XYZ file of C-alpha atoms in Angstrom:
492
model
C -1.186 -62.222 32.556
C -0.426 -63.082 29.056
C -1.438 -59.724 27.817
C 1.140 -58.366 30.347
C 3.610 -60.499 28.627
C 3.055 -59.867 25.234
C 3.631 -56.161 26.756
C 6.868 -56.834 28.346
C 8.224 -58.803 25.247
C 6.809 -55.668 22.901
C 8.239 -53.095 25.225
C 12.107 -54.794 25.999
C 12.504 -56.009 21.851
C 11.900 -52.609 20.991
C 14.397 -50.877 23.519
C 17.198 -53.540 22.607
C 16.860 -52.590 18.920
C 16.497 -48.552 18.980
C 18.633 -48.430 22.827
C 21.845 -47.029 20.620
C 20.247 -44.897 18.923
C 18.136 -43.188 21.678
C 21.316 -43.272 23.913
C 23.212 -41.499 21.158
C 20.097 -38.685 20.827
C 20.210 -38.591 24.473
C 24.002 -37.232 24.763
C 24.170 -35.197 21.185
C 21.121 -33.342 22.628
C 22.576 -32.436 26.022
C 25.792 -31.058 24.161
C 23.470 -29.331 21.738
C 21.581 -27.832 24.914
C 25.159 -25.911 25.794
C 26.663 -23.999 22.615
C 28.201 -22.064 25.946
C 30.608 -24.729 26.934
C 33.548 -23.808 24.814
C 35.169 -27.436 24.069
C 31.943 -28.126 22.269
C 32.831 -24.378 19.735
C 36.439 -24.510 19.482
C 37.209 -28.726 19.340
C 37.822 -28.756 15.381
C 37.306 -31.570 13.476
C 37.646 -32.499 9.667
C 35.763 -30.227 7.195
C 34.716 -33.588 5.440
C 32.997 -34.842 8.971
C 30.089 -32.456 7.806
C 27.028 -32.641 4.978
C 26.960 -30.045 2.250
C 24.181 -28.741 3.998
C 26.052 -28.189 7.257
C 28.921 -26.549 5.401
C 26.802 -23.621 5.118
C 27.048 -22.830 8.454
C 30.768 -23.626 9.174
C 31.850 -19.320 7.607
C 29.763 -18.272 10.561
C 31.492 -19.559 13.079
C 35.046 -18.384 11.945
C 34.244 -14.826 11.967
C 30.900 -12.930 13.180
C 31.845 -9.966 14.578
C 34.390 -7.149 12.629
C 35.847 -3.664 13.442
C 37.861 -1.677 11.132
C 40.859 0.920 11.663
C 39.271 4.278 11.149
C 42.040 5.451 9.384
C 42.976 2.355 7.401
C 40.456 0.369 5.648
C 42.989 -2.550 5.009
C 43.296 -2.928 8.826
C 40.301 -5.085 9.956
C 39.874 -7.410 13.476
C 37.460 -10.258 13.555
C 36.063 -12.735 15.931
C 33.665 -15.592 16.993
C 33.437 -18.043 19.271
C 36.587 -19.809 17.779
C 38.694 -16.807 18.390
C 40.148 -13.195 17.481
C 41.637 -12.692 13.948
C 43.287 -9.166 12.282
C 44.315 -8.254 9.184
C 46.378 -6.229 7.722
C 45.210 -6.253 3.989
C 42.250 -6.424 3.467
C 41.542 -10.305 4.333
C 43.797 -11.169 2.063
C 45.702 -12.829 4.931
C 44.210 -13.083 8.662
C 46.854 -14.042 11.870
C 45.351 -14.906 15.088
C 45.320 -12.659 17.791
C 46.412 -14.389 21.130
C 44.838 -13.511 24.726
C 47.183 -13.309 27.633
C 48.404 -16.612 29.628
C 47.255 -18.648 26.062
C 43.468 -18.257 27.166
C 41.322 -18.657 24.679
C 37.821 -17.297 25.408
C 34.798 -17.208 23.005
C 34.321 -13.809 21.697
C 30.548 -13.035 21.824
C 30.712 -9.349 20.691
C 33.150 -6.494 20.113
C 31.850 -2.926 21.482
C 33.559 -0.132 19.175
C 34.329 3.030 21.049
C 35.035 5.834 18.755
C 36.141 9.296 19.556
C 38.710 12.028 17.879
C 41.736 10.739 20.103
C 40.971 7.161 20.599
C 39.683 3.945 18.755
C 39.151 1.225 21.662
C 37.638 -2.319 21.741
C 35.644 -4.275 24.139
C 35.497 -7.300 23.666
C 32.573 -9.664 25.282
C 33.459 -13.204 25.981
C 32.273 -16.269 28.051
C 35.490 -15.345 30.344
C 34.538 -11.520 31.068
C 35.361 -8.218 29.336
C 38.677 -7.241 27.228
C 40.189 -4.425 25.859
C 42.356 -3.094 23.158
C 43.277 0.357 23.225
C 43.634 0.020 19.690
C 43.874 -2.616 16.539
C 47.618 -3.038 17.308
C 47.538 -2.762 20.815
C 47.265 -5.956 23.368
C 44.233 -8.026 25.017
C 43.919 -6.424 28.402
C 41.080 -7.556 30.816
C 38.849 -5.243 31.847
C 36.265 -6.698 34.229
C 33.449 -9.470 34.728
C 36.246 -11.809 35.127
C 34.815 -15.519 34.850
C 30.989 -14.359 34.227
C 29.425 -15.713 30.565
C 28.876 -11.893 28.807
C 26.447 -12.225 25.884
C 26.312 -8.897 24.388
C 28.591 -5.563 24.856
C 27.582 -2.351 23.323
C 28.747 1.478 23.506
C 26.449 3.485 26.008
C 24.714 6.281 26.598
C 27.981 8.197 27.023
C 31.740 8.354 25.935
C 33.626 6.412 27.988
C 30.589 4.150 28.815
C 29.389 0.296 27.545
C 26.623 -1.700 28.338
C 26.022 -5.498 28.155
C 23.879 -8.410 28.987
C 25.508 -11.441 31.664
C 24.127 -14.379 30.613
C 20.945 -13.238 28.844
C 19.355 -12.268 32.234
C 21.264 -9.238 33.890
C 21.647 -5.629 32.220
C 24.974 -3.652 32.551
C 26.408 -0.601 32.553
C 30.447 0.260 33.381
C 32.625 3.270 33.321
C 35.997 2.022 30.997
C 37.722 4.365 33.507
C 36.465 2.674 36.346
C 36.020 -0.573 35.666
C 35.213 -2.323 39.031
C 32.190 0.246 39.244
C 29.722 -2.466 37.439
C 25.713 -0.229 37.918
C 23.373 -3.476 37.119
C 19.899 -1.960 36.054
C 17.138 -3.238 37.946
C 14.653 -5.907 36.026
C 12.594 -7.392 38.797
C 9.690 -4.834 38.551
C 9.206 -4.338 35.385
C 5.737 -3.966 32.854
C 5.794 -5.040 29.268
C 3.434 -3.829 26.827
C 2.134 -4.613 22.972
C 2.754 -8.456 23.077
C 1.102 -10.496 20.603
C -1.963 -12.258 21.893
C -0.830 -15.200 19.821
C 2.469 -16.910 19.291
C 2.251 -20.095 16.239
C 2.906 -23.233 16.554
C 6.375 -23.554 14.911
C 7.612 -21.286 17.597
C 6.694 -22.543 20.305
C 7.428 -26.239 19.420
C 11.259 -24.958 18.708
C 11.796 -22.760 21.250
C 10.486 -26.116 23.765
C 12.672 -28.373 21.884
C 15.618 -26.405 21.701
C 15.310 -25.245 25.732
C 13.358 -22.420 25.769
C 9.878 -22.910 26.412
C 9.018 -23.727 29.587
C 10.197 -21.906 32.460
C 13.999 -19.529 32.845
C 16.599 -20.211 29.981
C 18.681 -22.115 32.313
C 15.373 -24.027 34.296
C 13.958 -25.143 30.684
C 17.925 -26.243 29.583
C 17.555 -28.502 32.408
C 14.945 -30.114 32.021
C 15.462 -30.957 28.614
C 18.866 -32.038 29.616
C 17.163 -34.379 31.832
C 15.171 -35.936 29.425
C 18.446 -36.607 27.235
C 19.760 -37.945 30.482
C 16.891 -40.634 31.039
C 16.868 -41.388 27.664
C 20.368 -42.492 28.325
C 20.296 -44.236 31.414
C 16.862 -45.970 30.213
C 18.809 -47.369 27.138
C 22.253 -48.460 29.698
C 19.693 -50.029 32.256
C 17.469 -52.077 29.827
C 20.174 -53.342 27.537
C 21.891 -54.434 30.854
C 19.063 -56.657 32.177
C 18.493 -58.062 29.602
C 22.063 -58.932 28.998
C 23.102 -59.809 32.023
C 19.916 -62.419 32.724
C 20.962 -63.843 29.097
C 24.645 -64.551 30.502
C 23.775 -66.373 34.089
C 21.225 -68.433 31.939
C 24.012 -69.533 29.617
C 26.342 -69.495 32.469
C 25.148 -71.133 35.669
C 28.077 -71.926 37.612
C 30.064 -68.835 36.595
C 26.500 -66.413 38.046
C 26.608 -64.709 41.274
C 24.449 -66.123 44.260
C 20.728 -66.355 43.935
C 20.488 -63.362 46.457
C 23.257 -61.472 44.589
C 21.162 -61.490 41.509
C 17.757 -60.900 43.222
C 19.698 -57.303 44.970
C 20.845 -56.824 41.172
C 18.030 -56.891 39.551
C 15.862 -54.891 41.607
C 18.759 -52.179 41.633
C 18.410 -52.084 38.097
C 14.751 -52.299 37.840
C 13.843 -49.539 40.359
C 16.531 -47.186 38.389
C 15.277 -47.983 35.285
C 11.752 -48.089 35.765
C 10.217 -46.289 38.914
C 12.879 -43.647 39.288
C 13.937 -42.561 35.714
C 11.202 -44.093 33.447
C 8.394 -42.559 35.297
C 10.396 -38.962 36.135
C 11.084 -39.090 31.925
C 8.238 -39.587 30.641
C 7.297 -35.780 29.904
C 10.681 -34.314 28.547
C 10.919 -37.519 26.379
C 7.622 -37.432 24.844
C 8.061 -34.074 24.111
C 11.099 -34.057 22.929
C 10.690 -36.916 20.407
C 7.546 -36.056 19.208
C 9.076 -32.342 18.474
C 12.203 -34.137 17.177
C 10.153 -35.980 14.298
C 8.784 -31.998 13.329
C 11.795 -31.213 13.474
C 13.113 -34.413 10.600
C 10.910 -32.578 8.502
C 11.871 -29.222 9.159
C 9.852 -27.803 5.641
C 6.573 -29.538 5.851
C 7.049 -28.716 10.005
C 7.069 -25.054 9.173
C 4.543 -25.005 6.750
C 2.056 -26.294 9.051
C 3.432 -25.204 12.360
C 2.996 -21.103 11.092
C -0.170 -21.505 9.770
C -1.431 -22.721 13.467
C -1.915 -19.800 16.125
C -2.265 -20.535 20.021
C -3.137 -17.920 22.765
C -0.556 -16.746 24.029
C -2.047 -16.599 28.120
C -2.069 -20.679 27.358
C 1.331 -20.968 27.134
C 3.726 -21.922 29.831
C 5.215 -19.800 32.370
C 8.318 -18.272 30.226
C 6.275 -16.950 27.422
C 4.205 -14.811 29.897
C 6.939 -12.533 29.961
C 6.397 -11.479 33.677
C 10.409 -11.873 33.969
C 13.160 -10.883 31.457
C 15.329 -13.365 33.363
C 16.659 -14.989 30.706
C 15.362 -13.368 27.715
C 17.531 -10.862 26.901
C 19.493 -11.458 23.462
C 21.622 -8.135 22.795
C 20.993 -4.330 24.016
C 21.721 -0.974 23.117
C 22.125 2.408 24.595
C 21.576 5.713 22.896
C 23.660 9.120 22.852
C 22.796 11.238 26.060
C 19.966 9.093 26.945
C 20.663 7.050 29.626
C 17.304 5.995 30.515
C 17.067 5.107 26.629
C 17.243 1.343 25.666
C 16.764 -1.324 23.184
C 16.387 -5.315 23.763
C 16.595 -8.109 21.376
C 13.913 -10.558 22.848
C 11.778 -13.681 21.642
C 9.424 -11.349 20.797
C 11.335 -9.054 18.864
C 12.505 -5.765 20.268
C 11.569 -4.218 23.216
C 12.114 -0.210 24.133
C 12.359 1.152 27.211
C 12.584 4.856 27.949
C 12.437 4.956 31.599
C 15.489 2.880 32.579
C 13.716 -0.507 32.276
C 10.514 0.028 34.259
C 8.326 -0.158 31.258
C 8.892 -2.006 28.155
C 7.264 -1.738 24.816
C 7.117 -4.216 21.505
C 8.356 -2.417 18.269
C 5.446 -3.534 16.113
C 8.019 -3.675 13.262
C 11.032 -5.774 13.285
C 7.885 -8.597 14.351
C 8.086 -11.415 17.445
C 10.959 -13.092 16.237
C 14.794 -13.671 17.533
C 17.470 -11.611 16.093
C 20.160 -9.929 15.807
C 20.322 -5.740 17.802
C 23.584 -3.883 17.907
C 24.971 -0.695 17.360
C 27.316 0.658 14.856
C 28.332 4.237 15.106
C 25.212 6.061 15.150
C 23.611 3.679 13.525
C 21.242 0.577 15.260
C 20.491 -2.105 13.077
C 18.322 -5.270 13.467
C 18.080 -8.567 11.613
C 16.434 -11.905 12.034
C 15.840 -15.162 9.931
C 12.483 -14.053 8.138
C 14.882 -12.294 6.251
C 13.726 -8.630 8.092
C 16.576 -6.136 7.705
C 16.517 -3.043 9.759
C 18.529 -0.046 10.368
C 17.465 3.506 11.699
C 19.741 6.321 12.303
C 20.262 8.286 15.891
C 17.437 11.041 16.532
C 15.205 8.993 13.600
C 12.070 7.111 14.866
C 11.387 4.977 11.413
C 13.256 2.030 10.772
C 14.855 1.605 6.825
C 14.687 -1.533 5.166
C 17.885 -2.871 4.270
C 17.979 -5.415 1.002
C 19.953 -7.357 -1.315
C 21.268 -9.223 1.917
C 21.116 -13.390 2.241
C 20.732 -14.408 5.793
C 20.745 -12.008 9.050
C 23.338 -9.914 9.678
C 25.779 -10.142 12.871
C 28.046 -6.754 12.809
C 28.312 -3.603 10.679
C 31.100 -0.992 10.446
C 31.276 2.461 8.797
C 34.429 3.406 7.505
C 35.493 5.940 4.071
C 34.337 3.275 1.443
C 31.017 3.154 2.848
C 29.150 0.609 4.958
C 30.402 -2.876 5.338
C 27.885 -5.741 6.866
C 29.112 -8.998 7.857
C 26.794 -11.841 7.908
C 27.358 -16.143 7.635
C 27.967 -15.766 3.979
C 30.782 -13.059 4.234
C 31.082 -8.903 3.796
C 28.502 -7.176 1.748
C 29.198 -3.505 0.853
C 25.949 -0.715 0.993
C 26.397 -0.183 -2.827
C 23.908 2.991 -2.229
C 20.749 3.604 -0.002
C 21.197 0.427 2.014
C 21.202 -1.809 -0.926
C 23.788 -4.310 -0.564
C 26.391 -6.439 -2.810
C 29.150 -9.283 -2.014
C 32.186 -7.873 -1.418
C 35.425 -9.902 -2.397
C 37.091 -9.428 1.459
C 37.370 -12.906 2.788
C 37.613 -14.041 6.280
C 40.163 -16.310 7.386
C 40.267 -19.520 5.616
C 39.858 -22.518 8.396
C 40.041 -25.624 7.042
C 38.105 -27.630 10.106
C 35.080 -27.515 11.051
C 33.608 -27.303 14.793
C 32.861 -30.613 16.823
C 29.461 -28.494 18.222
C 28.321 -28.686 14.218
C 29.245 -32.430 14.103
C 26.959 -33.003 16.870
C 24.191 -31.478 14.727
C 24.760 -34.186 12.478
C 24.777 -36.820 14.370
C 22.115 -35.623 16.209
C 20.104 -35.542 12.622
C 21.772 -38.566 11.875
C 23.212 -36.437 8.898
C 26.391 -38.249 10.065
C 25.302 -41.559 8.929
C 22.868 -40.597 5.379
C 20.825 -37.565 4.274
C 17.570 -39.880 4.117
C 18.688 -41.726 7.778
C 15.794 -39.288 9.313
C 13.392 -41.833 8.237
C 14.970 -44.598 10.460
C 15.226 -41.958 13.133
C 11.665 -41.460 13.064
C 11.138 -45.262 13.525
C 13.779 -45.741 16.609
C 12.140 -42.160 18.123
C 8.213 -43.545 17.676
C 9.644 -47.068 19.112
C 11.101 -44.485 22.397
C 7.711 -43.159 22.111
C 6.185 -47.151 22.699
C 8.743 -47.534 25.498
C 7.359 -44.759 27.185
C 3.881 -45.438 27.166
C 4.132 -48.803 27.783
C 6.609 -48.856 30.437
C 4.354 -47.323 33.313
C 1.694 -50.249 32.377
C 4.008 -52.484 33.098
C 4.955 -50.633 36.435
C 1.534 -49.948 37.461
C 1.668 -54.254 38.582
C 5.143 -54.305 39.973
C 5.518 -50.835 41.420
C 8.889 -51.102 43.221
């Protein structure tokens, strides 16, 4: 009994004194868990709400994707998730380019369709496909009205794009006949040349950020469910023990004997047999991943240098679906059974229309970035791999003098222009690239989505604050170990 109590008094003192902390990790982490939800992306706040290390990230979100007027280089259109920009000299100044009825749709990828007669733009957005028949022309929808398109690419012929809805279904669509949407068939398909082995590092981020259980949206889920218990854990233990505090103090203001008994166990069985026992996985996996994460250097060092068989893993990395896998894709010239896909695992070619699937052994198992540019497909990710290869060319050229990975190229008759999170960078002669001085448009705000980074890091509140994070997130750890002890005597 007095063990049991000594556990109690360990297990409430500690909730009490890290319960704001874990409730604020709790929400942060569910709106982390959904960069599609476009409040989150286009909410600005103050530049000065973020750390100098978070500033690096706030040119990215202005402008990833670019096209340029074919027959004037000073005529340039750019967008991200916080809009659609053009210019008209050379970046020198940017206006914003308005969508019909004052939407205002994220812009997840522009598809440039070139020919002699026409220059037209798709544009991919969490709100369907648009058009512009033209840099000057208007925002026209084209189709997908309402679906979340992730990628949008010029096809196997003219007229033709394809895309990806929602990282799980492959498109193609006629521009001339837009309601005629061919979705290519995924369910039976064999993928060859994975790695045996996938490290440590990636796994651990790919379950902390979502992505490493089961489906995208499944894994999102559940991890949103652990930021959920971590909140309602924190609501429900503060408010038992405050509200026993208050009828001590105040007898003849408390609620009937009865009253307080039907409280209490309300309370109790929420907190306790219901959301503490259902929590305990996602929120001992997600703290212990969130202290790696703290210490994001020494976490990579040791995380890469520690390989685990791949057949161990769970269900998602398996790869017996692409449901949810699918980054970017692109189509090649008069090959419509031809494709590329930008997977966790690097990229995959088909050549068969999708029934068998193979790893290119060198852009490496890593994210990226695949898209097309002309007749040129290019490939980038963050272990600083730069890749482009030209139609009818089965070796891929290394691309270098570039910072970070690249989002969008465009040829045009200065050359070849990349654009990347640090700005343009001009091919100053065999794929060897150089800042350029064009500028994209010059936002002063930043996005709330990257102030809930730092919060979430507790950036917000000091650089060094990881340290006390560490302590509140091992105390959650406590809370959840101890907490089915306790239940094991009082069950409901």
């Amino acid at each position: 009994m007095k063990k049991r109590k000594s556990l109690f008094s360990i297990h409430r003192w500690i909730g009490l004194i890290a319960a704001t902390w874990l409730f604020l990790l709790g929400i942060t982490g569910i709106f982390l868990d959904h960069d599609e939800w476009r409040w989150l992306k286009q909410t600005e706040v103050p530049e000065s709400w973020l750390s100098s290390s978070m500033m690096r990230y706030l040119p990215a979100t202005i402008m990833r994707y670019v096209v340029v007027d074919k027959k004037d280089s000073n005529h340039w259109i750019g967008g991200s998730e916080r809009g659609l920009w053009k210019t008209s000299d050379r970046g020198l100044n940017w206006n914003k380019l308005p969508f019909p009825n004052n939407q205002h749709p994220q812009v997840t990828r522009l598809a440039k369709i070139n020919t002699n007669e026409r220059q037209m733009i798709v544009l991919a957005t969490d709100d369907g496909l648009w058009t512009m028949n033209g840099l000057d022309s208007d925002i026209e929808r084209l189709a997908l009205k309402g679906k979340f398109i992730s990628m949008v690419s010029p096809g196997s012929s003219e007229d033709e794009i394809i895309g990806v809805e929602n990282f799980e279904k492959i498109f193609r669509l006629n521009i001339s006949q837009p309601s005629k949407i061919e979705f290519i068939d995924l369910n039976k398909t064999k993928i060859t040349g994975l790695p045996e082995h996938v490290n440590m590092y990636k796994f651990l981020f790919d379950l902390h950020f979502g992505y490493g259980i089961f489906s995208r949206q499944l894994s999102t889920w559940i991890n949103d469910f652990g930021g959920i218990a971590l909140m309602i854990l924190s609501m429900t233990g503060f408010l038992s023990w405050y509200m026993q505090k208050r009828w001590r103090r105040k007898k003849d203001r408390a609620p009937s004997r009865d009253q307080r008994i039907i409280f209490s166990k309300s309370v109790y069985r929420m907190h306790a047999p219901i959301i503490g026992l259902l929590g305990i996985i996602p929120i001992l996996y997600l703290s212990m991943t969130g202290i790696l994460f703290n210490h994001i250097l020494t976490f990579i060092n040791w995380g890469e240098k520690i390989d685990v068989e791949r057949s161990k893993l769970p269900y998602v990395w398996r790869y017996e679906s692409l449901k949810g896998e699918i980054d970017q894709v692109v189509a090649y010239p008069d090959s419509p059974e031809k494709m590329s896909i930008s997977t966790r695992y690097g990229v995959l070619n088909t050549k068969d229309g999708g029934l068998n699937w193979i790893r290119d052994p060198i852009t490496g198992s890593e994210r990226g970035q695949l898209f097309r540019a002309d007749d040129h497909v290019f490939y980038s990710n963050n272990l600083r791999q730069f890749f482009t290869k030209k139609d009818g060319q089965d070796t891929w050229i290394k691309m270098t003098g570039i910072p970070t990975i690249v989002y969008d190229a465009e040829f045009y008759d200065d050359g070849l222009m990349i654009k990347n999170s640090r700005g343009f960078f001009r091919d100053s002669g065999g794929y060897n690239f150089e800042m350029d001085e064009m500028k994209h448009p010059d936002i002063k705000a930043a996005t709330l989505y990257l102030f809930m980074i730092e919060v979430h890091t507790g950036n917000a509140i000091h650089p060094q604050f990881k340290w006390i994070s560490d302590l509140f997130t091992i105390m959650g750890v406590i809370m959840v170990i101890t907490g089915p002890i306790l239940w094991l005597r009082r069950k409901w």
